[in-house]
């Protein structure tokens, strides 16, 4: 795996498993407001830029939704055979970062986090830990604003030269929206709609209230860099234009981010990039939907949010990723404990089925291919694996309809495995070998789908199942020993024919997300969806 500023890990840009770009891919383009066939500017190559985080705090589930969505796109483009250059930036110079560093400085001047760049460096590293937990591949490049000041200054200079920007006496530089006739073409907003104070800062020195900052003059004690207009630092929007141009040129294929970035960030990016370079063009603008809590947008500014770390402390990262993929990327999704419990349960069922399948076929793996050779009869039809692959490609090709895969064809494939496993012991030897061969093919197809969705762990199935159980115990606020003692207490109650107490113990555990299973070998347990859990509100407990 690469470092945070370098290239992606070795698997992320490899096309060794892909033969060719074989299927059309439809993507919803925010610019045209419709789905379009994806055609890259250069055959076989894709250049993609996704706006990254402002690194001043732990990232929240809303951020995770964006980067999981574009990670799937990244994986799928690679699988289709494209050579993908994926750039995702870090904003490490910003008012929020400076303000947070000042808060640390007031409390303890010697705290390393009182330095804005050290503060942002710390939270960049924490963000990457979260992304690794969620199995997001590292992008090809992860540039930081502080490392690209020269490129930003050059671009601002070009805009001033073309009379699309102006400098005030104190060194502030603004983009002039009046000089760009197509301003508003991405968001479909008129300048009259941009009232001062609503997503546009109030500054009476500006020629037009919608003009936005390209360079901010330094205030006393603030971090700054020298420029032709005096010491200062970049505005927010110019950063992404300069960095995307540096790594991808002014003309590239996909620009992504959250739907809240359409205006003003992406609108302003588009305006300044086109003003700086006539050849500037982005083929497809893609935006993921909000994550809401009780119908309200998750946002740090309103303190209505949960960090990724808060949630992964209590839920397996695969369950969180599954939840984030359970709705189409462009739709809003409401974060709640019941929905996350359902996602966790779905992941447990997937890995339990794969574990059962692996256990069943393992004794036959040395001779199954030889014994089954020459026979066309299979109890699990070859079409099961083929159908899963074809349905996956069809849904992914239609603007990444991942939810349909998770809730439809993947569940059908898992059901086919379980049905076959239930009848496996009753089959004759030759039939059993044929069934095992088909099960192996279907397991491989499921693994391929999970890999492309970032839901396949590098750990053995058994380890993932154990990890899911450990997270369930955290949510239940119980230990393994406490569960075992309650199982023993229940066994004693059953032995004494005290079935009321036995049922009560089972119900108590089920309410906590612990489901008991009575087997011939004894009683064991697995995670389940807790009964009676309400919609999430307030902090994750």
Coordinates of C-alpha atoms in Angstrom, one line a residue:
X1 CA 0.0 0.0 0.0
X2 CA 1.3 3.4 -0.9
X3 CA 1.9 6.3 1.4
X4 CA -0.7 9.0 1.6
X5 CA 0.9 11.2 -1.0
X6 CA 2.1 8.5 -3.4
X7 CA 0.6 6.1 -5.9
X8 CA -2.1 3.6 -5.2
X9 CA -1.6 0.1 -3.8
X10 CA -0.5 -2.5 -6.3
X11 CA -4.0 -4.0 -6.8
X12 CA -5.8 -0.8 -7.4
X13 CA -4.5 -0.1 -10.9
X14 CA -4.0 -3.6 -12.1
X15 CA -5.9 -4.9 -15.1
X16 CA -4.4 -8.4 -15.0
X17 CA -7.8 -10.0 -14.4
X18 CA -9.5 -8.0 -17.2
X19 CA -9.5 -8.9 -20.8
X20 CA -11.0 -5.9 -22.5
X21 CA -13.5 -3.1 -22.1
X22 CA -16.5 -5.2 -23.0
X23 CA -19.7 -3.5 -21.8
X24 CA -21.1 0.0 -22.0
X25 CA -21.1 1.9 -18.8
X26 CA -23.9 4.4 -18.2
X27 CA -23.2 7.2 -15.7
X28 CA -25.5 10.0 -14.5
X29 CA -24.0 13.4 -15.5
X30 CA -24.9 16.3 -13.3
X31 CA -24.1 18.7 -16.1
X32 CA -26.6 17.3 -18.6
X33 CA -29.0 15.9 -15.9
X34 CA -29.2 12.5 -17.6
X35 CA -27.5 9.2 -17.8
X36 CA -24.9 8.9 -20.6
X37 CA -22.7 6.2 -22.1
X38 CA -19.3 6.7 -20.6
X39 CA -16.7 7.4 -23.3
X40 CA -13.3 8.5 -22.0
X41 CA -11.3 11.2 -23.7
X42 CA -8.5 8.8 -24.5
X43 CA -9.2 5.1 -25.4
X44 CA -8.4 2.8 -22.6
X45 CA -7.6 5.5 -20.1
X46 CA -9.7 7.3 -17.4
X47 CA -8.7 10.3 -15.4
X48 CA -10.8 11.0 -12.4
X49 CA -10.7 13.7 -9.6
X50 CA -12.7 13.5 -6.4
X51 CA -12.7 16.3 -3.9
X52 CA -11.2 15.2 -0.6
X53 CA -11.6 16.2 3.0
X54 CA -10.7 19.3 4.8
X55 CA -8.4 17.8 7.5
X56 CA -9.2 19.4 10.8
X57 CA -11.2 16.6 12.6
X58 CA -12.2 13.0 12.2
X59 CA -14.2 12.3 9.1
X60 CA -17.9 11.5 9.3
X61 CA -20.1 8.9 7.7
X62 CA -21.1 11.5 5.0
X63 CA -17.5 11.5 3.9
X64 CA -17.4 7.7 4.0
X65 CA -20.4 7.6 1.7
X66 CA -18.6 9.6 -1.0
X67 CA -15.3 7.8 -0.9
X68 CA -16.9 4.3 -0.8
X69 CA -19.0 5.2 -3.8
X70 CA -16.1 6.5 -5.9
X71 CA -13.9 3.6 -4.7
X72 CA -16.4 1.2 -6.3
X73 CA -16.3 3.2 -9.5
X74 CA -12.5 3.1 -9.4
X75 CA -12.5 -0.6 -8.9
X76 CA -15.1 -1.2 -11.6
X77 CA -13.3 1.0 -14.2
X78 CA -10.1 -1.0 -13.5
X79 CA -12.0 -4.2 -13.9
X80 CA -13.4 -3.1 -17.3
X81 CA -9.8 -2.8 -18.4
X82 CA -9.2 1.0 -18.2
X83 CA -5.9 2.4 -16.9
X84 CA -7.3 4.7 -14.3
X85 CA -5.6 7.7 -12.8
X86 CA -7.5 8.6 -9.7
X87 CA -6.7 11.8 -7.8
X88 CA -8.2 12.7 -4.4
X89 CA -6.9 15.8 -2.6
X90 CA -6.4 16.9 1.0
X91 CA -7.3 20.4 1.9
X92 CA -4.7 21.1 4.6
X93 CA -5.0 25.0 4.4
X94 CA -8.3 26.4 5.4
X95 CA -10.1 28.7 7.9
X96 CA -11.4 25.7 9.8
X97 CA -8.0 24.2 10.2
X98 CA -6.5 27.5 11.4
X99 CA -9.4 28.0 13.9
X100 CA -9.1 24.5 15.3
X101 CA -5.3 24.9 15.6
X102 CA -5.9 28.2 17.5
X103 CA -8.2 26.3 19.9
X104 CA -5.4 23.9 20.7
X105 CA -3.0 26.8 21.1
X106 CA -5.2 28.5 23.7
X107 CA -5.4 25.3 25.7
X108 CA -1.7 24.4 25.3
X109 CA 0.7 26.4 23.2
X110 CA 3.1 23.5 23.2
X111 CA 0.6 21.1 21.7
X112 CA 1.9 20.0 18.2
X113 CA -1.7 20.3 17.0
X114 CA -1.6 24.1 17.6
X115 CA 0.4 24.2 14.3
X116 CA -2.1 24.2 11.4
X117 CA 0.0 22.0 9.1
X118 CA 0.7 19.5 11.9
X119 CA -3.0 19.5 12.8
X120 CA -4.0 18.7 9.3
X121 CA -1.2 16.1 8.9
X122 CA -2.6 14.3 11.9
X123 CA -6.1 14.2 10.6
X124 CA -5.0 13.2 7.1
X125 CA -3.4 10.2 8.7
X126 CA -6.5 9.4 10.7
X127 CA -8.6 9.8 7.5
X128 CA -6.5 7.2 5.7
X129 CA -6.9 4.8 8.6
X130 CA -10.6 5.1 8.2
X131 CA -10.4 4.6 4.5
X132 CA -8.2 1.5 5.0
X133 CA -10.8 0.1 7.5
X134 CA -13.5 0.6 4.9
X135 CA -11.4 -1.1 2.3
X136 CA -11.1 1.9 0.0
X137 CA -8.2 1.6 -2.3
X138 CA -5.6 4.3 -2.2
X139 CA -6.0 6.8 -5.1
X140 CA -3.1 7.2 -7.6
X141 CA -2.3 10.6 -6.2
X142 CA -3.4 12.4 -3.0
X143 CA -2.0 15.9 -3.3
X144 CA -2.1 18.4 -0.5
X145 CA -2.8 22.2 -0.9
X146 CA 0.4 23.1 1.0
X147 CA 2.5 21.1 -1.5
X148 CA 0.9 22.9 -4.5
X149 CA 1.0 26.6 -3.7
X150 CA 3.2 27.3 -6.7
X151 CA 0.6 25.9 -9.1
X152 CA -2.2 27.7 -7.4
X153 CA -0.3 31.1 -7.6
X154 CA 0.4 30.5 -11.3
X155 CA -3.3 29.8 -12.0
X156 CA -4.4 32.9 -10.1
X157 CA -1.9 34.9 -12.1
X158 CA -3.3 33.6 -15.4
X159 CA -6.8 34.6 -14.3
X160 CA -5.7 38.1 -13.5
X161 CA -3.9 38.3 -16.8
X162 CA -7.1 37.4 -18.6
X163 CA -9.0 40.0 -16.6
X164 CA -11.1 37.3 -15.0
X165 CA -9.8 38.1 -11.5
X166 CA -8.9 41.3 -9.6
X167 CA -6.7 42.1 -6.6
X168 CA -7.8 44.5 -3.8
X169 CA -5.4 46.8 -2.1
X170 CA -4.9 44.6 0.9
X171 CA -3.8 41.6 -1.3
X172 CA -7.1 39.7 -1.5
X173 CA -7.8 38.3 -5.0
X174 CA -11.3 37.6 -6.3
X175 CA -12.7 35.8 -9.3
X176 CA -15.1 38.0 -11.3
X177 CA -18.2 36.0 -12.1
X178 CA -19.3 38.7 -14.5
X179 CA -16.4 37.9 -16.8
X180 CA -17.6 34.3 -17.2
X181 CA -20.9 34.2 -19.1
X182 CA -21.6 30.5 -18.4
X183 CA -21.4 30.9 -14.6
X184 CA -24.2 28.7 -13.1
X185 CA -24.3 26.1 -15.9
X186 CA -23.5 23.2 -13.6
X187 CA -25.9 24.1 -10.8
X188 CA -28.5 25.9 -13.0
X189 CA -28.5 28.8 -10.6
X190 CA -28.8 32.4 -11.7
X191 CA -26.6 35.1 -10.0
X192 CA -29.8 36.6 -8.6
X193 CA -30.3 33.4 -6.7
X194 CA -27.0 33.8 -4.9
X195 CA -28.0 36.2 -2.2
X196 CA -25.3 37.5 0.0
X197 CA -24.7 35.4 3.1
X198 CA -26.2 32.2 1.6
X199 CA -23.3 30.0 0.6
X200 CA -21.5 33.2 -0.6
X201 CA -19.6 35.3 1.9
X202 CA -20.5 38.9 2.4
X203 CA -17.8 41.3 1.4
X204 CA -18.8 44.8 0.3
X205 CA -15.4 45.3 -1.4
X206 CA -16.3 42.8 -4.1
X207 CA -17.4 44.0 -7.5
X208 CA -20.2 41.4 -7.5
X209 CA -21.5 39.8 -4.3
X210 CA -21.1 36.4 -6.0
X211 CA -17.3 36.9 -6.6
X212 CA -15.3 34.4 -4.7
X213 CA -11.8 34.4 -3.1
X214 CA -8.8 33.1 -5.0
X215 CA -6.2 34.3 -2.6
X216 CA -6.6 35.5 1.0
X217 CA -4.2 38.1 2.4
X218 CA -2.5 36.9 5.6
X219 CA -3.8 38.0 9.0
X220 CA -1.4 38.5 11.8
X221 CA -0.1 35.1 13.1
X222 CA -1.7 33.1 10.3
X223 CA 0.1 30.6 8.2
X224 CA 0.9 32.2 4.8
X225 CA 3.0 32.0 1.6
X226 CA 4.6 34.8 -0.4
X227 CA 2.8 35.8 -3.7
X228 CA 2.8 38.6 -6.2
X229 CA -0.2 40.1 -4.2
X230 CA 1.5 39.8 -0.8
X231 CA 1.7 37.0 1.8
X232 CA -1.5 34.9 2.1
X233 CA -3.0 31.6 1.3
X234 CA -5.4 30.1 -1.3
X235 CA -9.1 30.3 -1.3
X236 CA -11.0 27.0 -1.2
X237 CA -12.1 26.6 -4.8
X238 CA -8.9 27.4 -6.6
X239 CA -7.1 24.5 -4.8
X240 CA -9.0 21.8 -6.7
X241 CA -8.7 23.5 -10.1
X242 CA -5.0 23.8 -9.8
X243 CA -4.4 20.3 -8.4
X244 CA -6.6 18.6 -10.9
X245 CA -5.0 20.5 -13.8
X246 CA -1.5 19.5 -12.5
X247 CA -2.2 15.8 -12.2
X248 CA -4.9 15.3 -14.9
X249 CA -4.6 18.4 -17.2
X250 CA -7.4 20.8 -17.6
X251 CA -9.4 18.3 -19.6
X252 CA -10.3 15.0 -17.9
X253 CA -13.0 12.5 -17.7
X254 CA -14.8 12.4 -14.3
X255 CA -15.1 14.9 -11.5
X256 CA -16.8 13.6 -8.4
X257 CA -17.9 14.7 -4.9
X258 CA -20.9 15.1 -2.6
X259 CA -24.1 16.7 -3.9
X260 CA -23.5 19.6 -1.5
X261 CA -20.4 20.5 -3.6
X262 CA -22.3 21.3 -6.8
X263 CA -22.7 24.9 -5.5
X264 CA -20.6 26.8 -4.8
X265 CA -17.5 24.6 -4.9
X266 CA -17.8 22.8 -8.2
X267 CA -19.6 25.7 -9.9
X268 CA -16.6 27.9 -9.0
X269 CA -14.1 25.3 -9.9
X270 CA -15.7 25.0 -13.4
X271 CA -15.7 28.8 -13.9
X272 CA -12.1 29.4 -12.9
X273 CA -10.8 26.4 -14.8
X274 CA -12.6 27.3 -18.0
X275 CA -11.5 31.0 -17.6
X276 CA -7.9 30.0 -17.1
X277 CA -7.8 27.5 -20.1
X278 CA -10.1 27.5 -23.1
X279 CA -9.5 23.8 -23.5
X280 CA -10.7 23.0 -20.0
X281 CA -13.5 20.4 -20.1
X282 CA -14.8 17.7 -17.7
X283 CA -16.7 14.9 -19.4
X284 CA -18.8 13.7 -16.5
X285 CA -19.7 15.4 -13.2
X286 CA -20.8 12.8 -10.6
X287 CA -22.3 13.5 -7.2
X288 CA -23.3 11.2 -4.4
X289 CA -26.3 11.9 -2.2
X290 CA -26.4 13.0 1.4
X291 CA -26.3 10.9 4.5
X292 CA -29.1 12.0 6.7
X293 CA -30.0 11.5 10.3
X294 CA -33.7 11.5 11.0
X295 CA -34.2 13.2 7.6
X296 CA -31.7 16.0 8.2
X297 CA -28.4 16.3 6.3
X298 CA -25.4 15.0 8.3
X299 CA -23.1 18.0 8.7
X300 CA -20.2 19.1 11.0
X301 CA -21.4 22.7 10.9
X302 CA -24.7 21.7 12.6
X303 CA -23.0 19.1 14.8
X304 CA -25.5 16.6 13.4
X305 CA -23.0 13.9 12.5
X306 CA -21.2 10.7 13.5
X307 CA -17.6 10.1 12.8
X308 CA -16.5 7.0 10.9
X309 CA -14.5 6.0 13.9
X310 CA -17.5 6.2 16.2
X311 CA -19.4 3.8 14.1
X312 CA -16.6 1.3 13.3
X313 CA -15.9 1.1 17.0
X314 CA -19.3 -0.6 17.3
X315 CA -19.9 -2.1 13.8
X316 CA -17.5 -4.1 11.6
X317 CA -16.2 -1.8 8.7
X318 CA -17.6 -4.3 6.2
X319 CA -21.1 -3.8 7.7
X320 CA -20.6 0.0 7.4
X321 CA -19.5 -0.3 3.8
X322 CA -22.4 -2.6 3.0
X323 CA -24.8 -0.1 4.6
X324 CA -23.3 2.7 2.5
X325 CA -23.8 0.7 -0.7
X326 CA -27.3 -0.4 0.1
X327 CA -28.8 2.6 -1.7
X328 CA -27.9 4.0 -5.1
X329 CA -25.0 6.4 -4.7
X330 CA -27.0 9.4 -6.0
X331 CA -29.9 8.9 -3.5
X332 CA -30.0 10.2 0.0
X333 CA -29.6 7.5 2.7
X334 CA -30.8 7.8 6.3
X335 CA -28.3 6.6 8.9
X336 CA -29.9 4.6 11.7
X337 CA -29.0 1.9 14.1
X338 CA -31.7 -0.5 12.7
X339 CA -30.4 -0.1 9.2
X340 CA -26.8 -0.6 10.3
X341 CA -27.8 -3.7 12.3
X342 CA -29.5 -5.1 9.1
X343 CA -26.3 -4.4 7.1
X344 CA -24.2 -6.2 9.8
X345 CA -26.6 -9.1 9.7
X346 CA -26.4 -9.3 5.9
X347 CA -22.6 -9.4 6.0
X348 CA -22.7 -12.1 8.7
X349 CA -25.0 -14.2 6.5
X350 CA -22.8 -13.8 3.5
X351 CA -19.6 -14.9 5.3
X352 CA -21.4 -17.7 7.1
X353 CA -22.7 -19.1 3.8
X354 CA -19.2 -18.8 2.3
X355 CA -17.7 -20.5 5.3
X356 CA -20.3 -23.4 5.1
X357 CA -19.6 -23.7 1.4
X358 CA -15.8 -23.8 1.9
X359 CA -16.1 -26.4 4.7
X360 CA -18.3 -28.6 2.5
X361 CA -16.1 -28.6 -0.6
X362 CA -12.7 -28.8 1.1
X363 CA -12.6 -32.6 1.4
X364 CA -13.3 -32.9 -2.3
X365 CA -11.0 -30.3 -3.8
X366 CA -8.2 -32.7 -4.8
X367 CA -10.3 -34.9 -7.0
X368 CA -13.5 -33.0 -7.9
X369 CA -12.3 -31.7 -11.2
X370 CA -11.1 -35.1 -12.3
X371 CA -14.2 -37.0 -11.2
X372 CA -16.6 -34.5 -12.7
X373 CA -14.8 -34.4 -16.1
X374 CA -16.8 -35.6 -19.0
X375 CA -20.2 -35.2 -17.3
X376 CA -22.7 -32.4 -18.3
X377 CA -25.0 -32.9 -15.3
X378 CA -24.8 -30.6 -12.4
X379 CA -27.2 -30.1 -9.6
X380 CA -26.3 -26.4 -9.2
X381 CA -26.6 -25.2 -12.7
X382 CA -23.6 -23.4 -14.2
X383 CA -26.1 -20.7 -15.1
X384 CA -26.2 -19.7 -11.4
X385 CA -22.7 -18.4 -11.4
X386 CA -23.1 -17.0 -14.9
X387 CA -26.4 -15.4 -14.0
X388 CA -24.8 -13.6 -11.0
X389 CA -21.9 -12.3 -13.2
X390 CA -24.2 -11.1 -15.9
X391 CA -26.6 -9.5 -13.6
X392 CA -23.8 -7.8 -11.7
X393 CA -22.4 -6.4 -15.0
X394 CA -25.8 -5.3 -16.1
X395 CA -26.6 -3.4 -12.8
X396 CA -23.1 -1.9 -12.5
X397 CA -23.3 -0.8 -16.1
X398 CA -26.6 1.1 -15.4
X399 CA -25.1 3.9 -13.3
X400 CA -23.7 1.6 -10.6
X401 CA -27.0 0.2 -9.2
X402 CA -25.1 -1.7 -6.5
X403 CA -28.2 -1.9 -4.2
X404 CA -30.0 -4.1 -6.7
X405 CA -27.0 -6.5 -6.7
X406 CA -26.9 -6.7 -2.9
X407 CA -30.6 -7.2 -2.4
X408 CA -31.2 -9.3 -5.6
X409 CA -28.8 -11.4 -7.5
X410 CA -26.3 -11.8 -4.6
X411 CA -29.0 -13.0 -2.3
X412 CA -30.2 -15.5 -5.0
X413 CA -26.7 -16.9 -5.3
X414 CA -26.4 -17.3 -1.6
X415 CA -29.7 -19.0 -1.4
X416 CA -28.6 -21.4 -4.2
X417 CA -25.6 -22.4 -2.2
X418 CA -27.6 -23.0 1.0
X419 CA -30.2 -25.1 -0.8
X420 CA -27.5 -27.2 -2.3
X421 CA -25.6 -27.6 1.0
X422 CA -28.8 -28.8 2.6
X423 CA -29.1 -31.7 0.2
X424 CA -25.5 -32.5 -0.2
X425 CA -25.2 -35.3 2.3
X426 CA -28.0 -37.3 0.6
X427 CA -26.3 -37.4 -2.8
X428 CA -24.4 -40.3 -4.3
X429 CA -20.7 -39.9 -4.7
X430 CA -20.7 -38.8 -8.3
X431 CA -23.6 -36.5 -7.9
X432 CA -21.9 -35.1 -4.8
X433 CA -18.7 -34.4 -6.7
X434 CA -20.6 -32.6 -9.5
X435 CA -22.5 -30.5 -6.9
X436 CA -19.2 -29.6 -5.2
X437 CA -17.8 -28.5 -8.5
X438 CA -20.8 -26.2 -9.1
X439 CA -20.6 -24.9 -5.6
X440 CA -17.0 -24.0 -6.1
X441 CA -17.8 -22.1 -9.2
X442 CA -20.6 -20.2 -7.5
X443 CA -18.5 -19.4 -4.5
X444 CA -15.8 -18.0 -6.8
X445 CA -18.4 -15.8 -8.6
X446 CA -19.7 -14.5 -5.3
X447 CA -16.1 -13.7 -4.3
X448 CA -15.6 -11.8 -7.5
X449 CA -18.6 -9.7 -6.9
X450 CA -17.6 -9.0 -3.3
X451 CA -14.1 -8.1 -4.4
X452 CA -15.4 -5.5 -6.9
X453 CA -17.6 -4.0 -4.3
X454 CA -14.8 -3.9 -1.8
X455 CA -16.7 -6.3 0.5
X456 CA -14.3 -9.2 0.4
X457 CA -11.9 -9.3 3.3
X458 CA -8.4 -10.5 3.1
X459 CA -9.0 -12.4 6.3
X460 CA -10.4 -16.0 6.3
X461 CA -14.1 -16.3 6.6
X462 CA -13.9 -17.6 10.1
X463 CA -12.0 -14.5 11.3
X464 CA -14.5 -12.1 9.8
X465 CA -17.3 -14.0 11.5
X466 CA -15.5 -13.8 14.8
X467 CA -14.9 -10.1 14.3
X468 CA -18.6 -9.6 13.6
X469 CA -19.4 -11.4 16.8
X470 CA -17.0 -9.3 18.8
X471 CA -18.6 -6.1 17.5
X472 CA -22.1 -7.6 18.4
X473 CA -20.9 -8.1 22.0
X474 CA -19.7 -4.5 22.1
X475 CA -23.1 -3.3 21.1
X476 CA -24.8 -5.7 23.5
X477 CA -22.4 -4.5 26.3
X478 CA -21.7 -8.1 27.1
X479 CA -18.7 -10.4 27.2
X480 CA -18.4 -13.9 25.7
X481 CA -18.3 -15.3 29.2
X482 CA -21.5 -13.6 30.1
X483 CA -23.2 -15.0 27.1
X484 CA -21.9 -18.4 27.9
X485 CA -23.2 -18.2 31.5
X486 CA -26.7 -17.3 30.2
X487 CA -26.6 -20.2 27.8
X488 CA -25.7 -22.5 30.7
X489 CA -28.4 -21.0 32.8
X490 CA -30.9 -21.6 30.0
X491 CA -29.7 -25.2 29.5
X492 CA -30.3 -25.8 33.2
X493 CA -33.8 -24.2 33.0
X494 CA -34.7 -26.5 30.1
X495 CA -33.4 -29.5 32.0
X496 CA -35.7 -28.6 34.9
X497 CA -38.6 -28.1 32.4
X498 CA -38.7 -24.4 33.3
X499 CA -39.5 -23.3 29.8
X500 CA -40.7 -19.9 30.8
X501 CA -37.3 -19.0 32.2
X502 CA -35.6 -20.6 29.1
X503 CA -37.7 -18.4 26.8
X504 CA -37.1 -15.3 28.9
X505 CA -33.3 -15.8 28.6
X506 CA -33.5 -16.2 24.9
X507 CA -35.7 -13.1 24.6
X508 CA -33.2 -11.1 26.7
X509 CA -30.3 -12.0 24.5
X510 CA -32.3 -11.4 21.3
X511 CA -33.1 -7.9 22.5
X512 CA -29.4 -7.3 22.8
X513 CA -28.6 -8.7 19.3
X514 CA -27.6 -12.2 20.4
X515 CA -29.4 -15.1 18.8
X516 CA -29.2 -18.6 20.2
X517 CA -29.1 -21.7 18.0
X518 CA -29.8 -25.1 19.5
X519 CA -27.7 -27.7 17.6
X520 CA -27.2 -31.5 18.2
X521 CA -23.8 -30.6 19.6
X522 CA -25.1 -27.9 21.9
X523 CA -26.3 -24.3 22.0
X524 CA -24.2 -21.7 20.2
X525 CA -24.9 -18.1 19.3
X526 CA -24.6 -15.6 16.5
X527 CA -25.3 -11.9 16.0
X528 CA -28.8 -10.8 15.0
X529 CA -30.8 -7.6 14.6
X530 CA -31.8 -6.5 18.1
X531 CA -35.5 -6.4 18.7
X532 CA -37.1 -3.0 19.5
X533 CA -34.2 -0.8 18.5
X534 CA -35.3 2.8 17.7
X535 CA -34.2 5.2 15.1
X536 CA -30.7 6.7 15.8
X537 CA -30.7 10.1 17.5
X538 CA -28.1 11.8 19.5
X539 CA -24.6 10.4 19.9
X540 CA -23.7 6.8 19.1
X541 CA -23.8 5.3 22.6

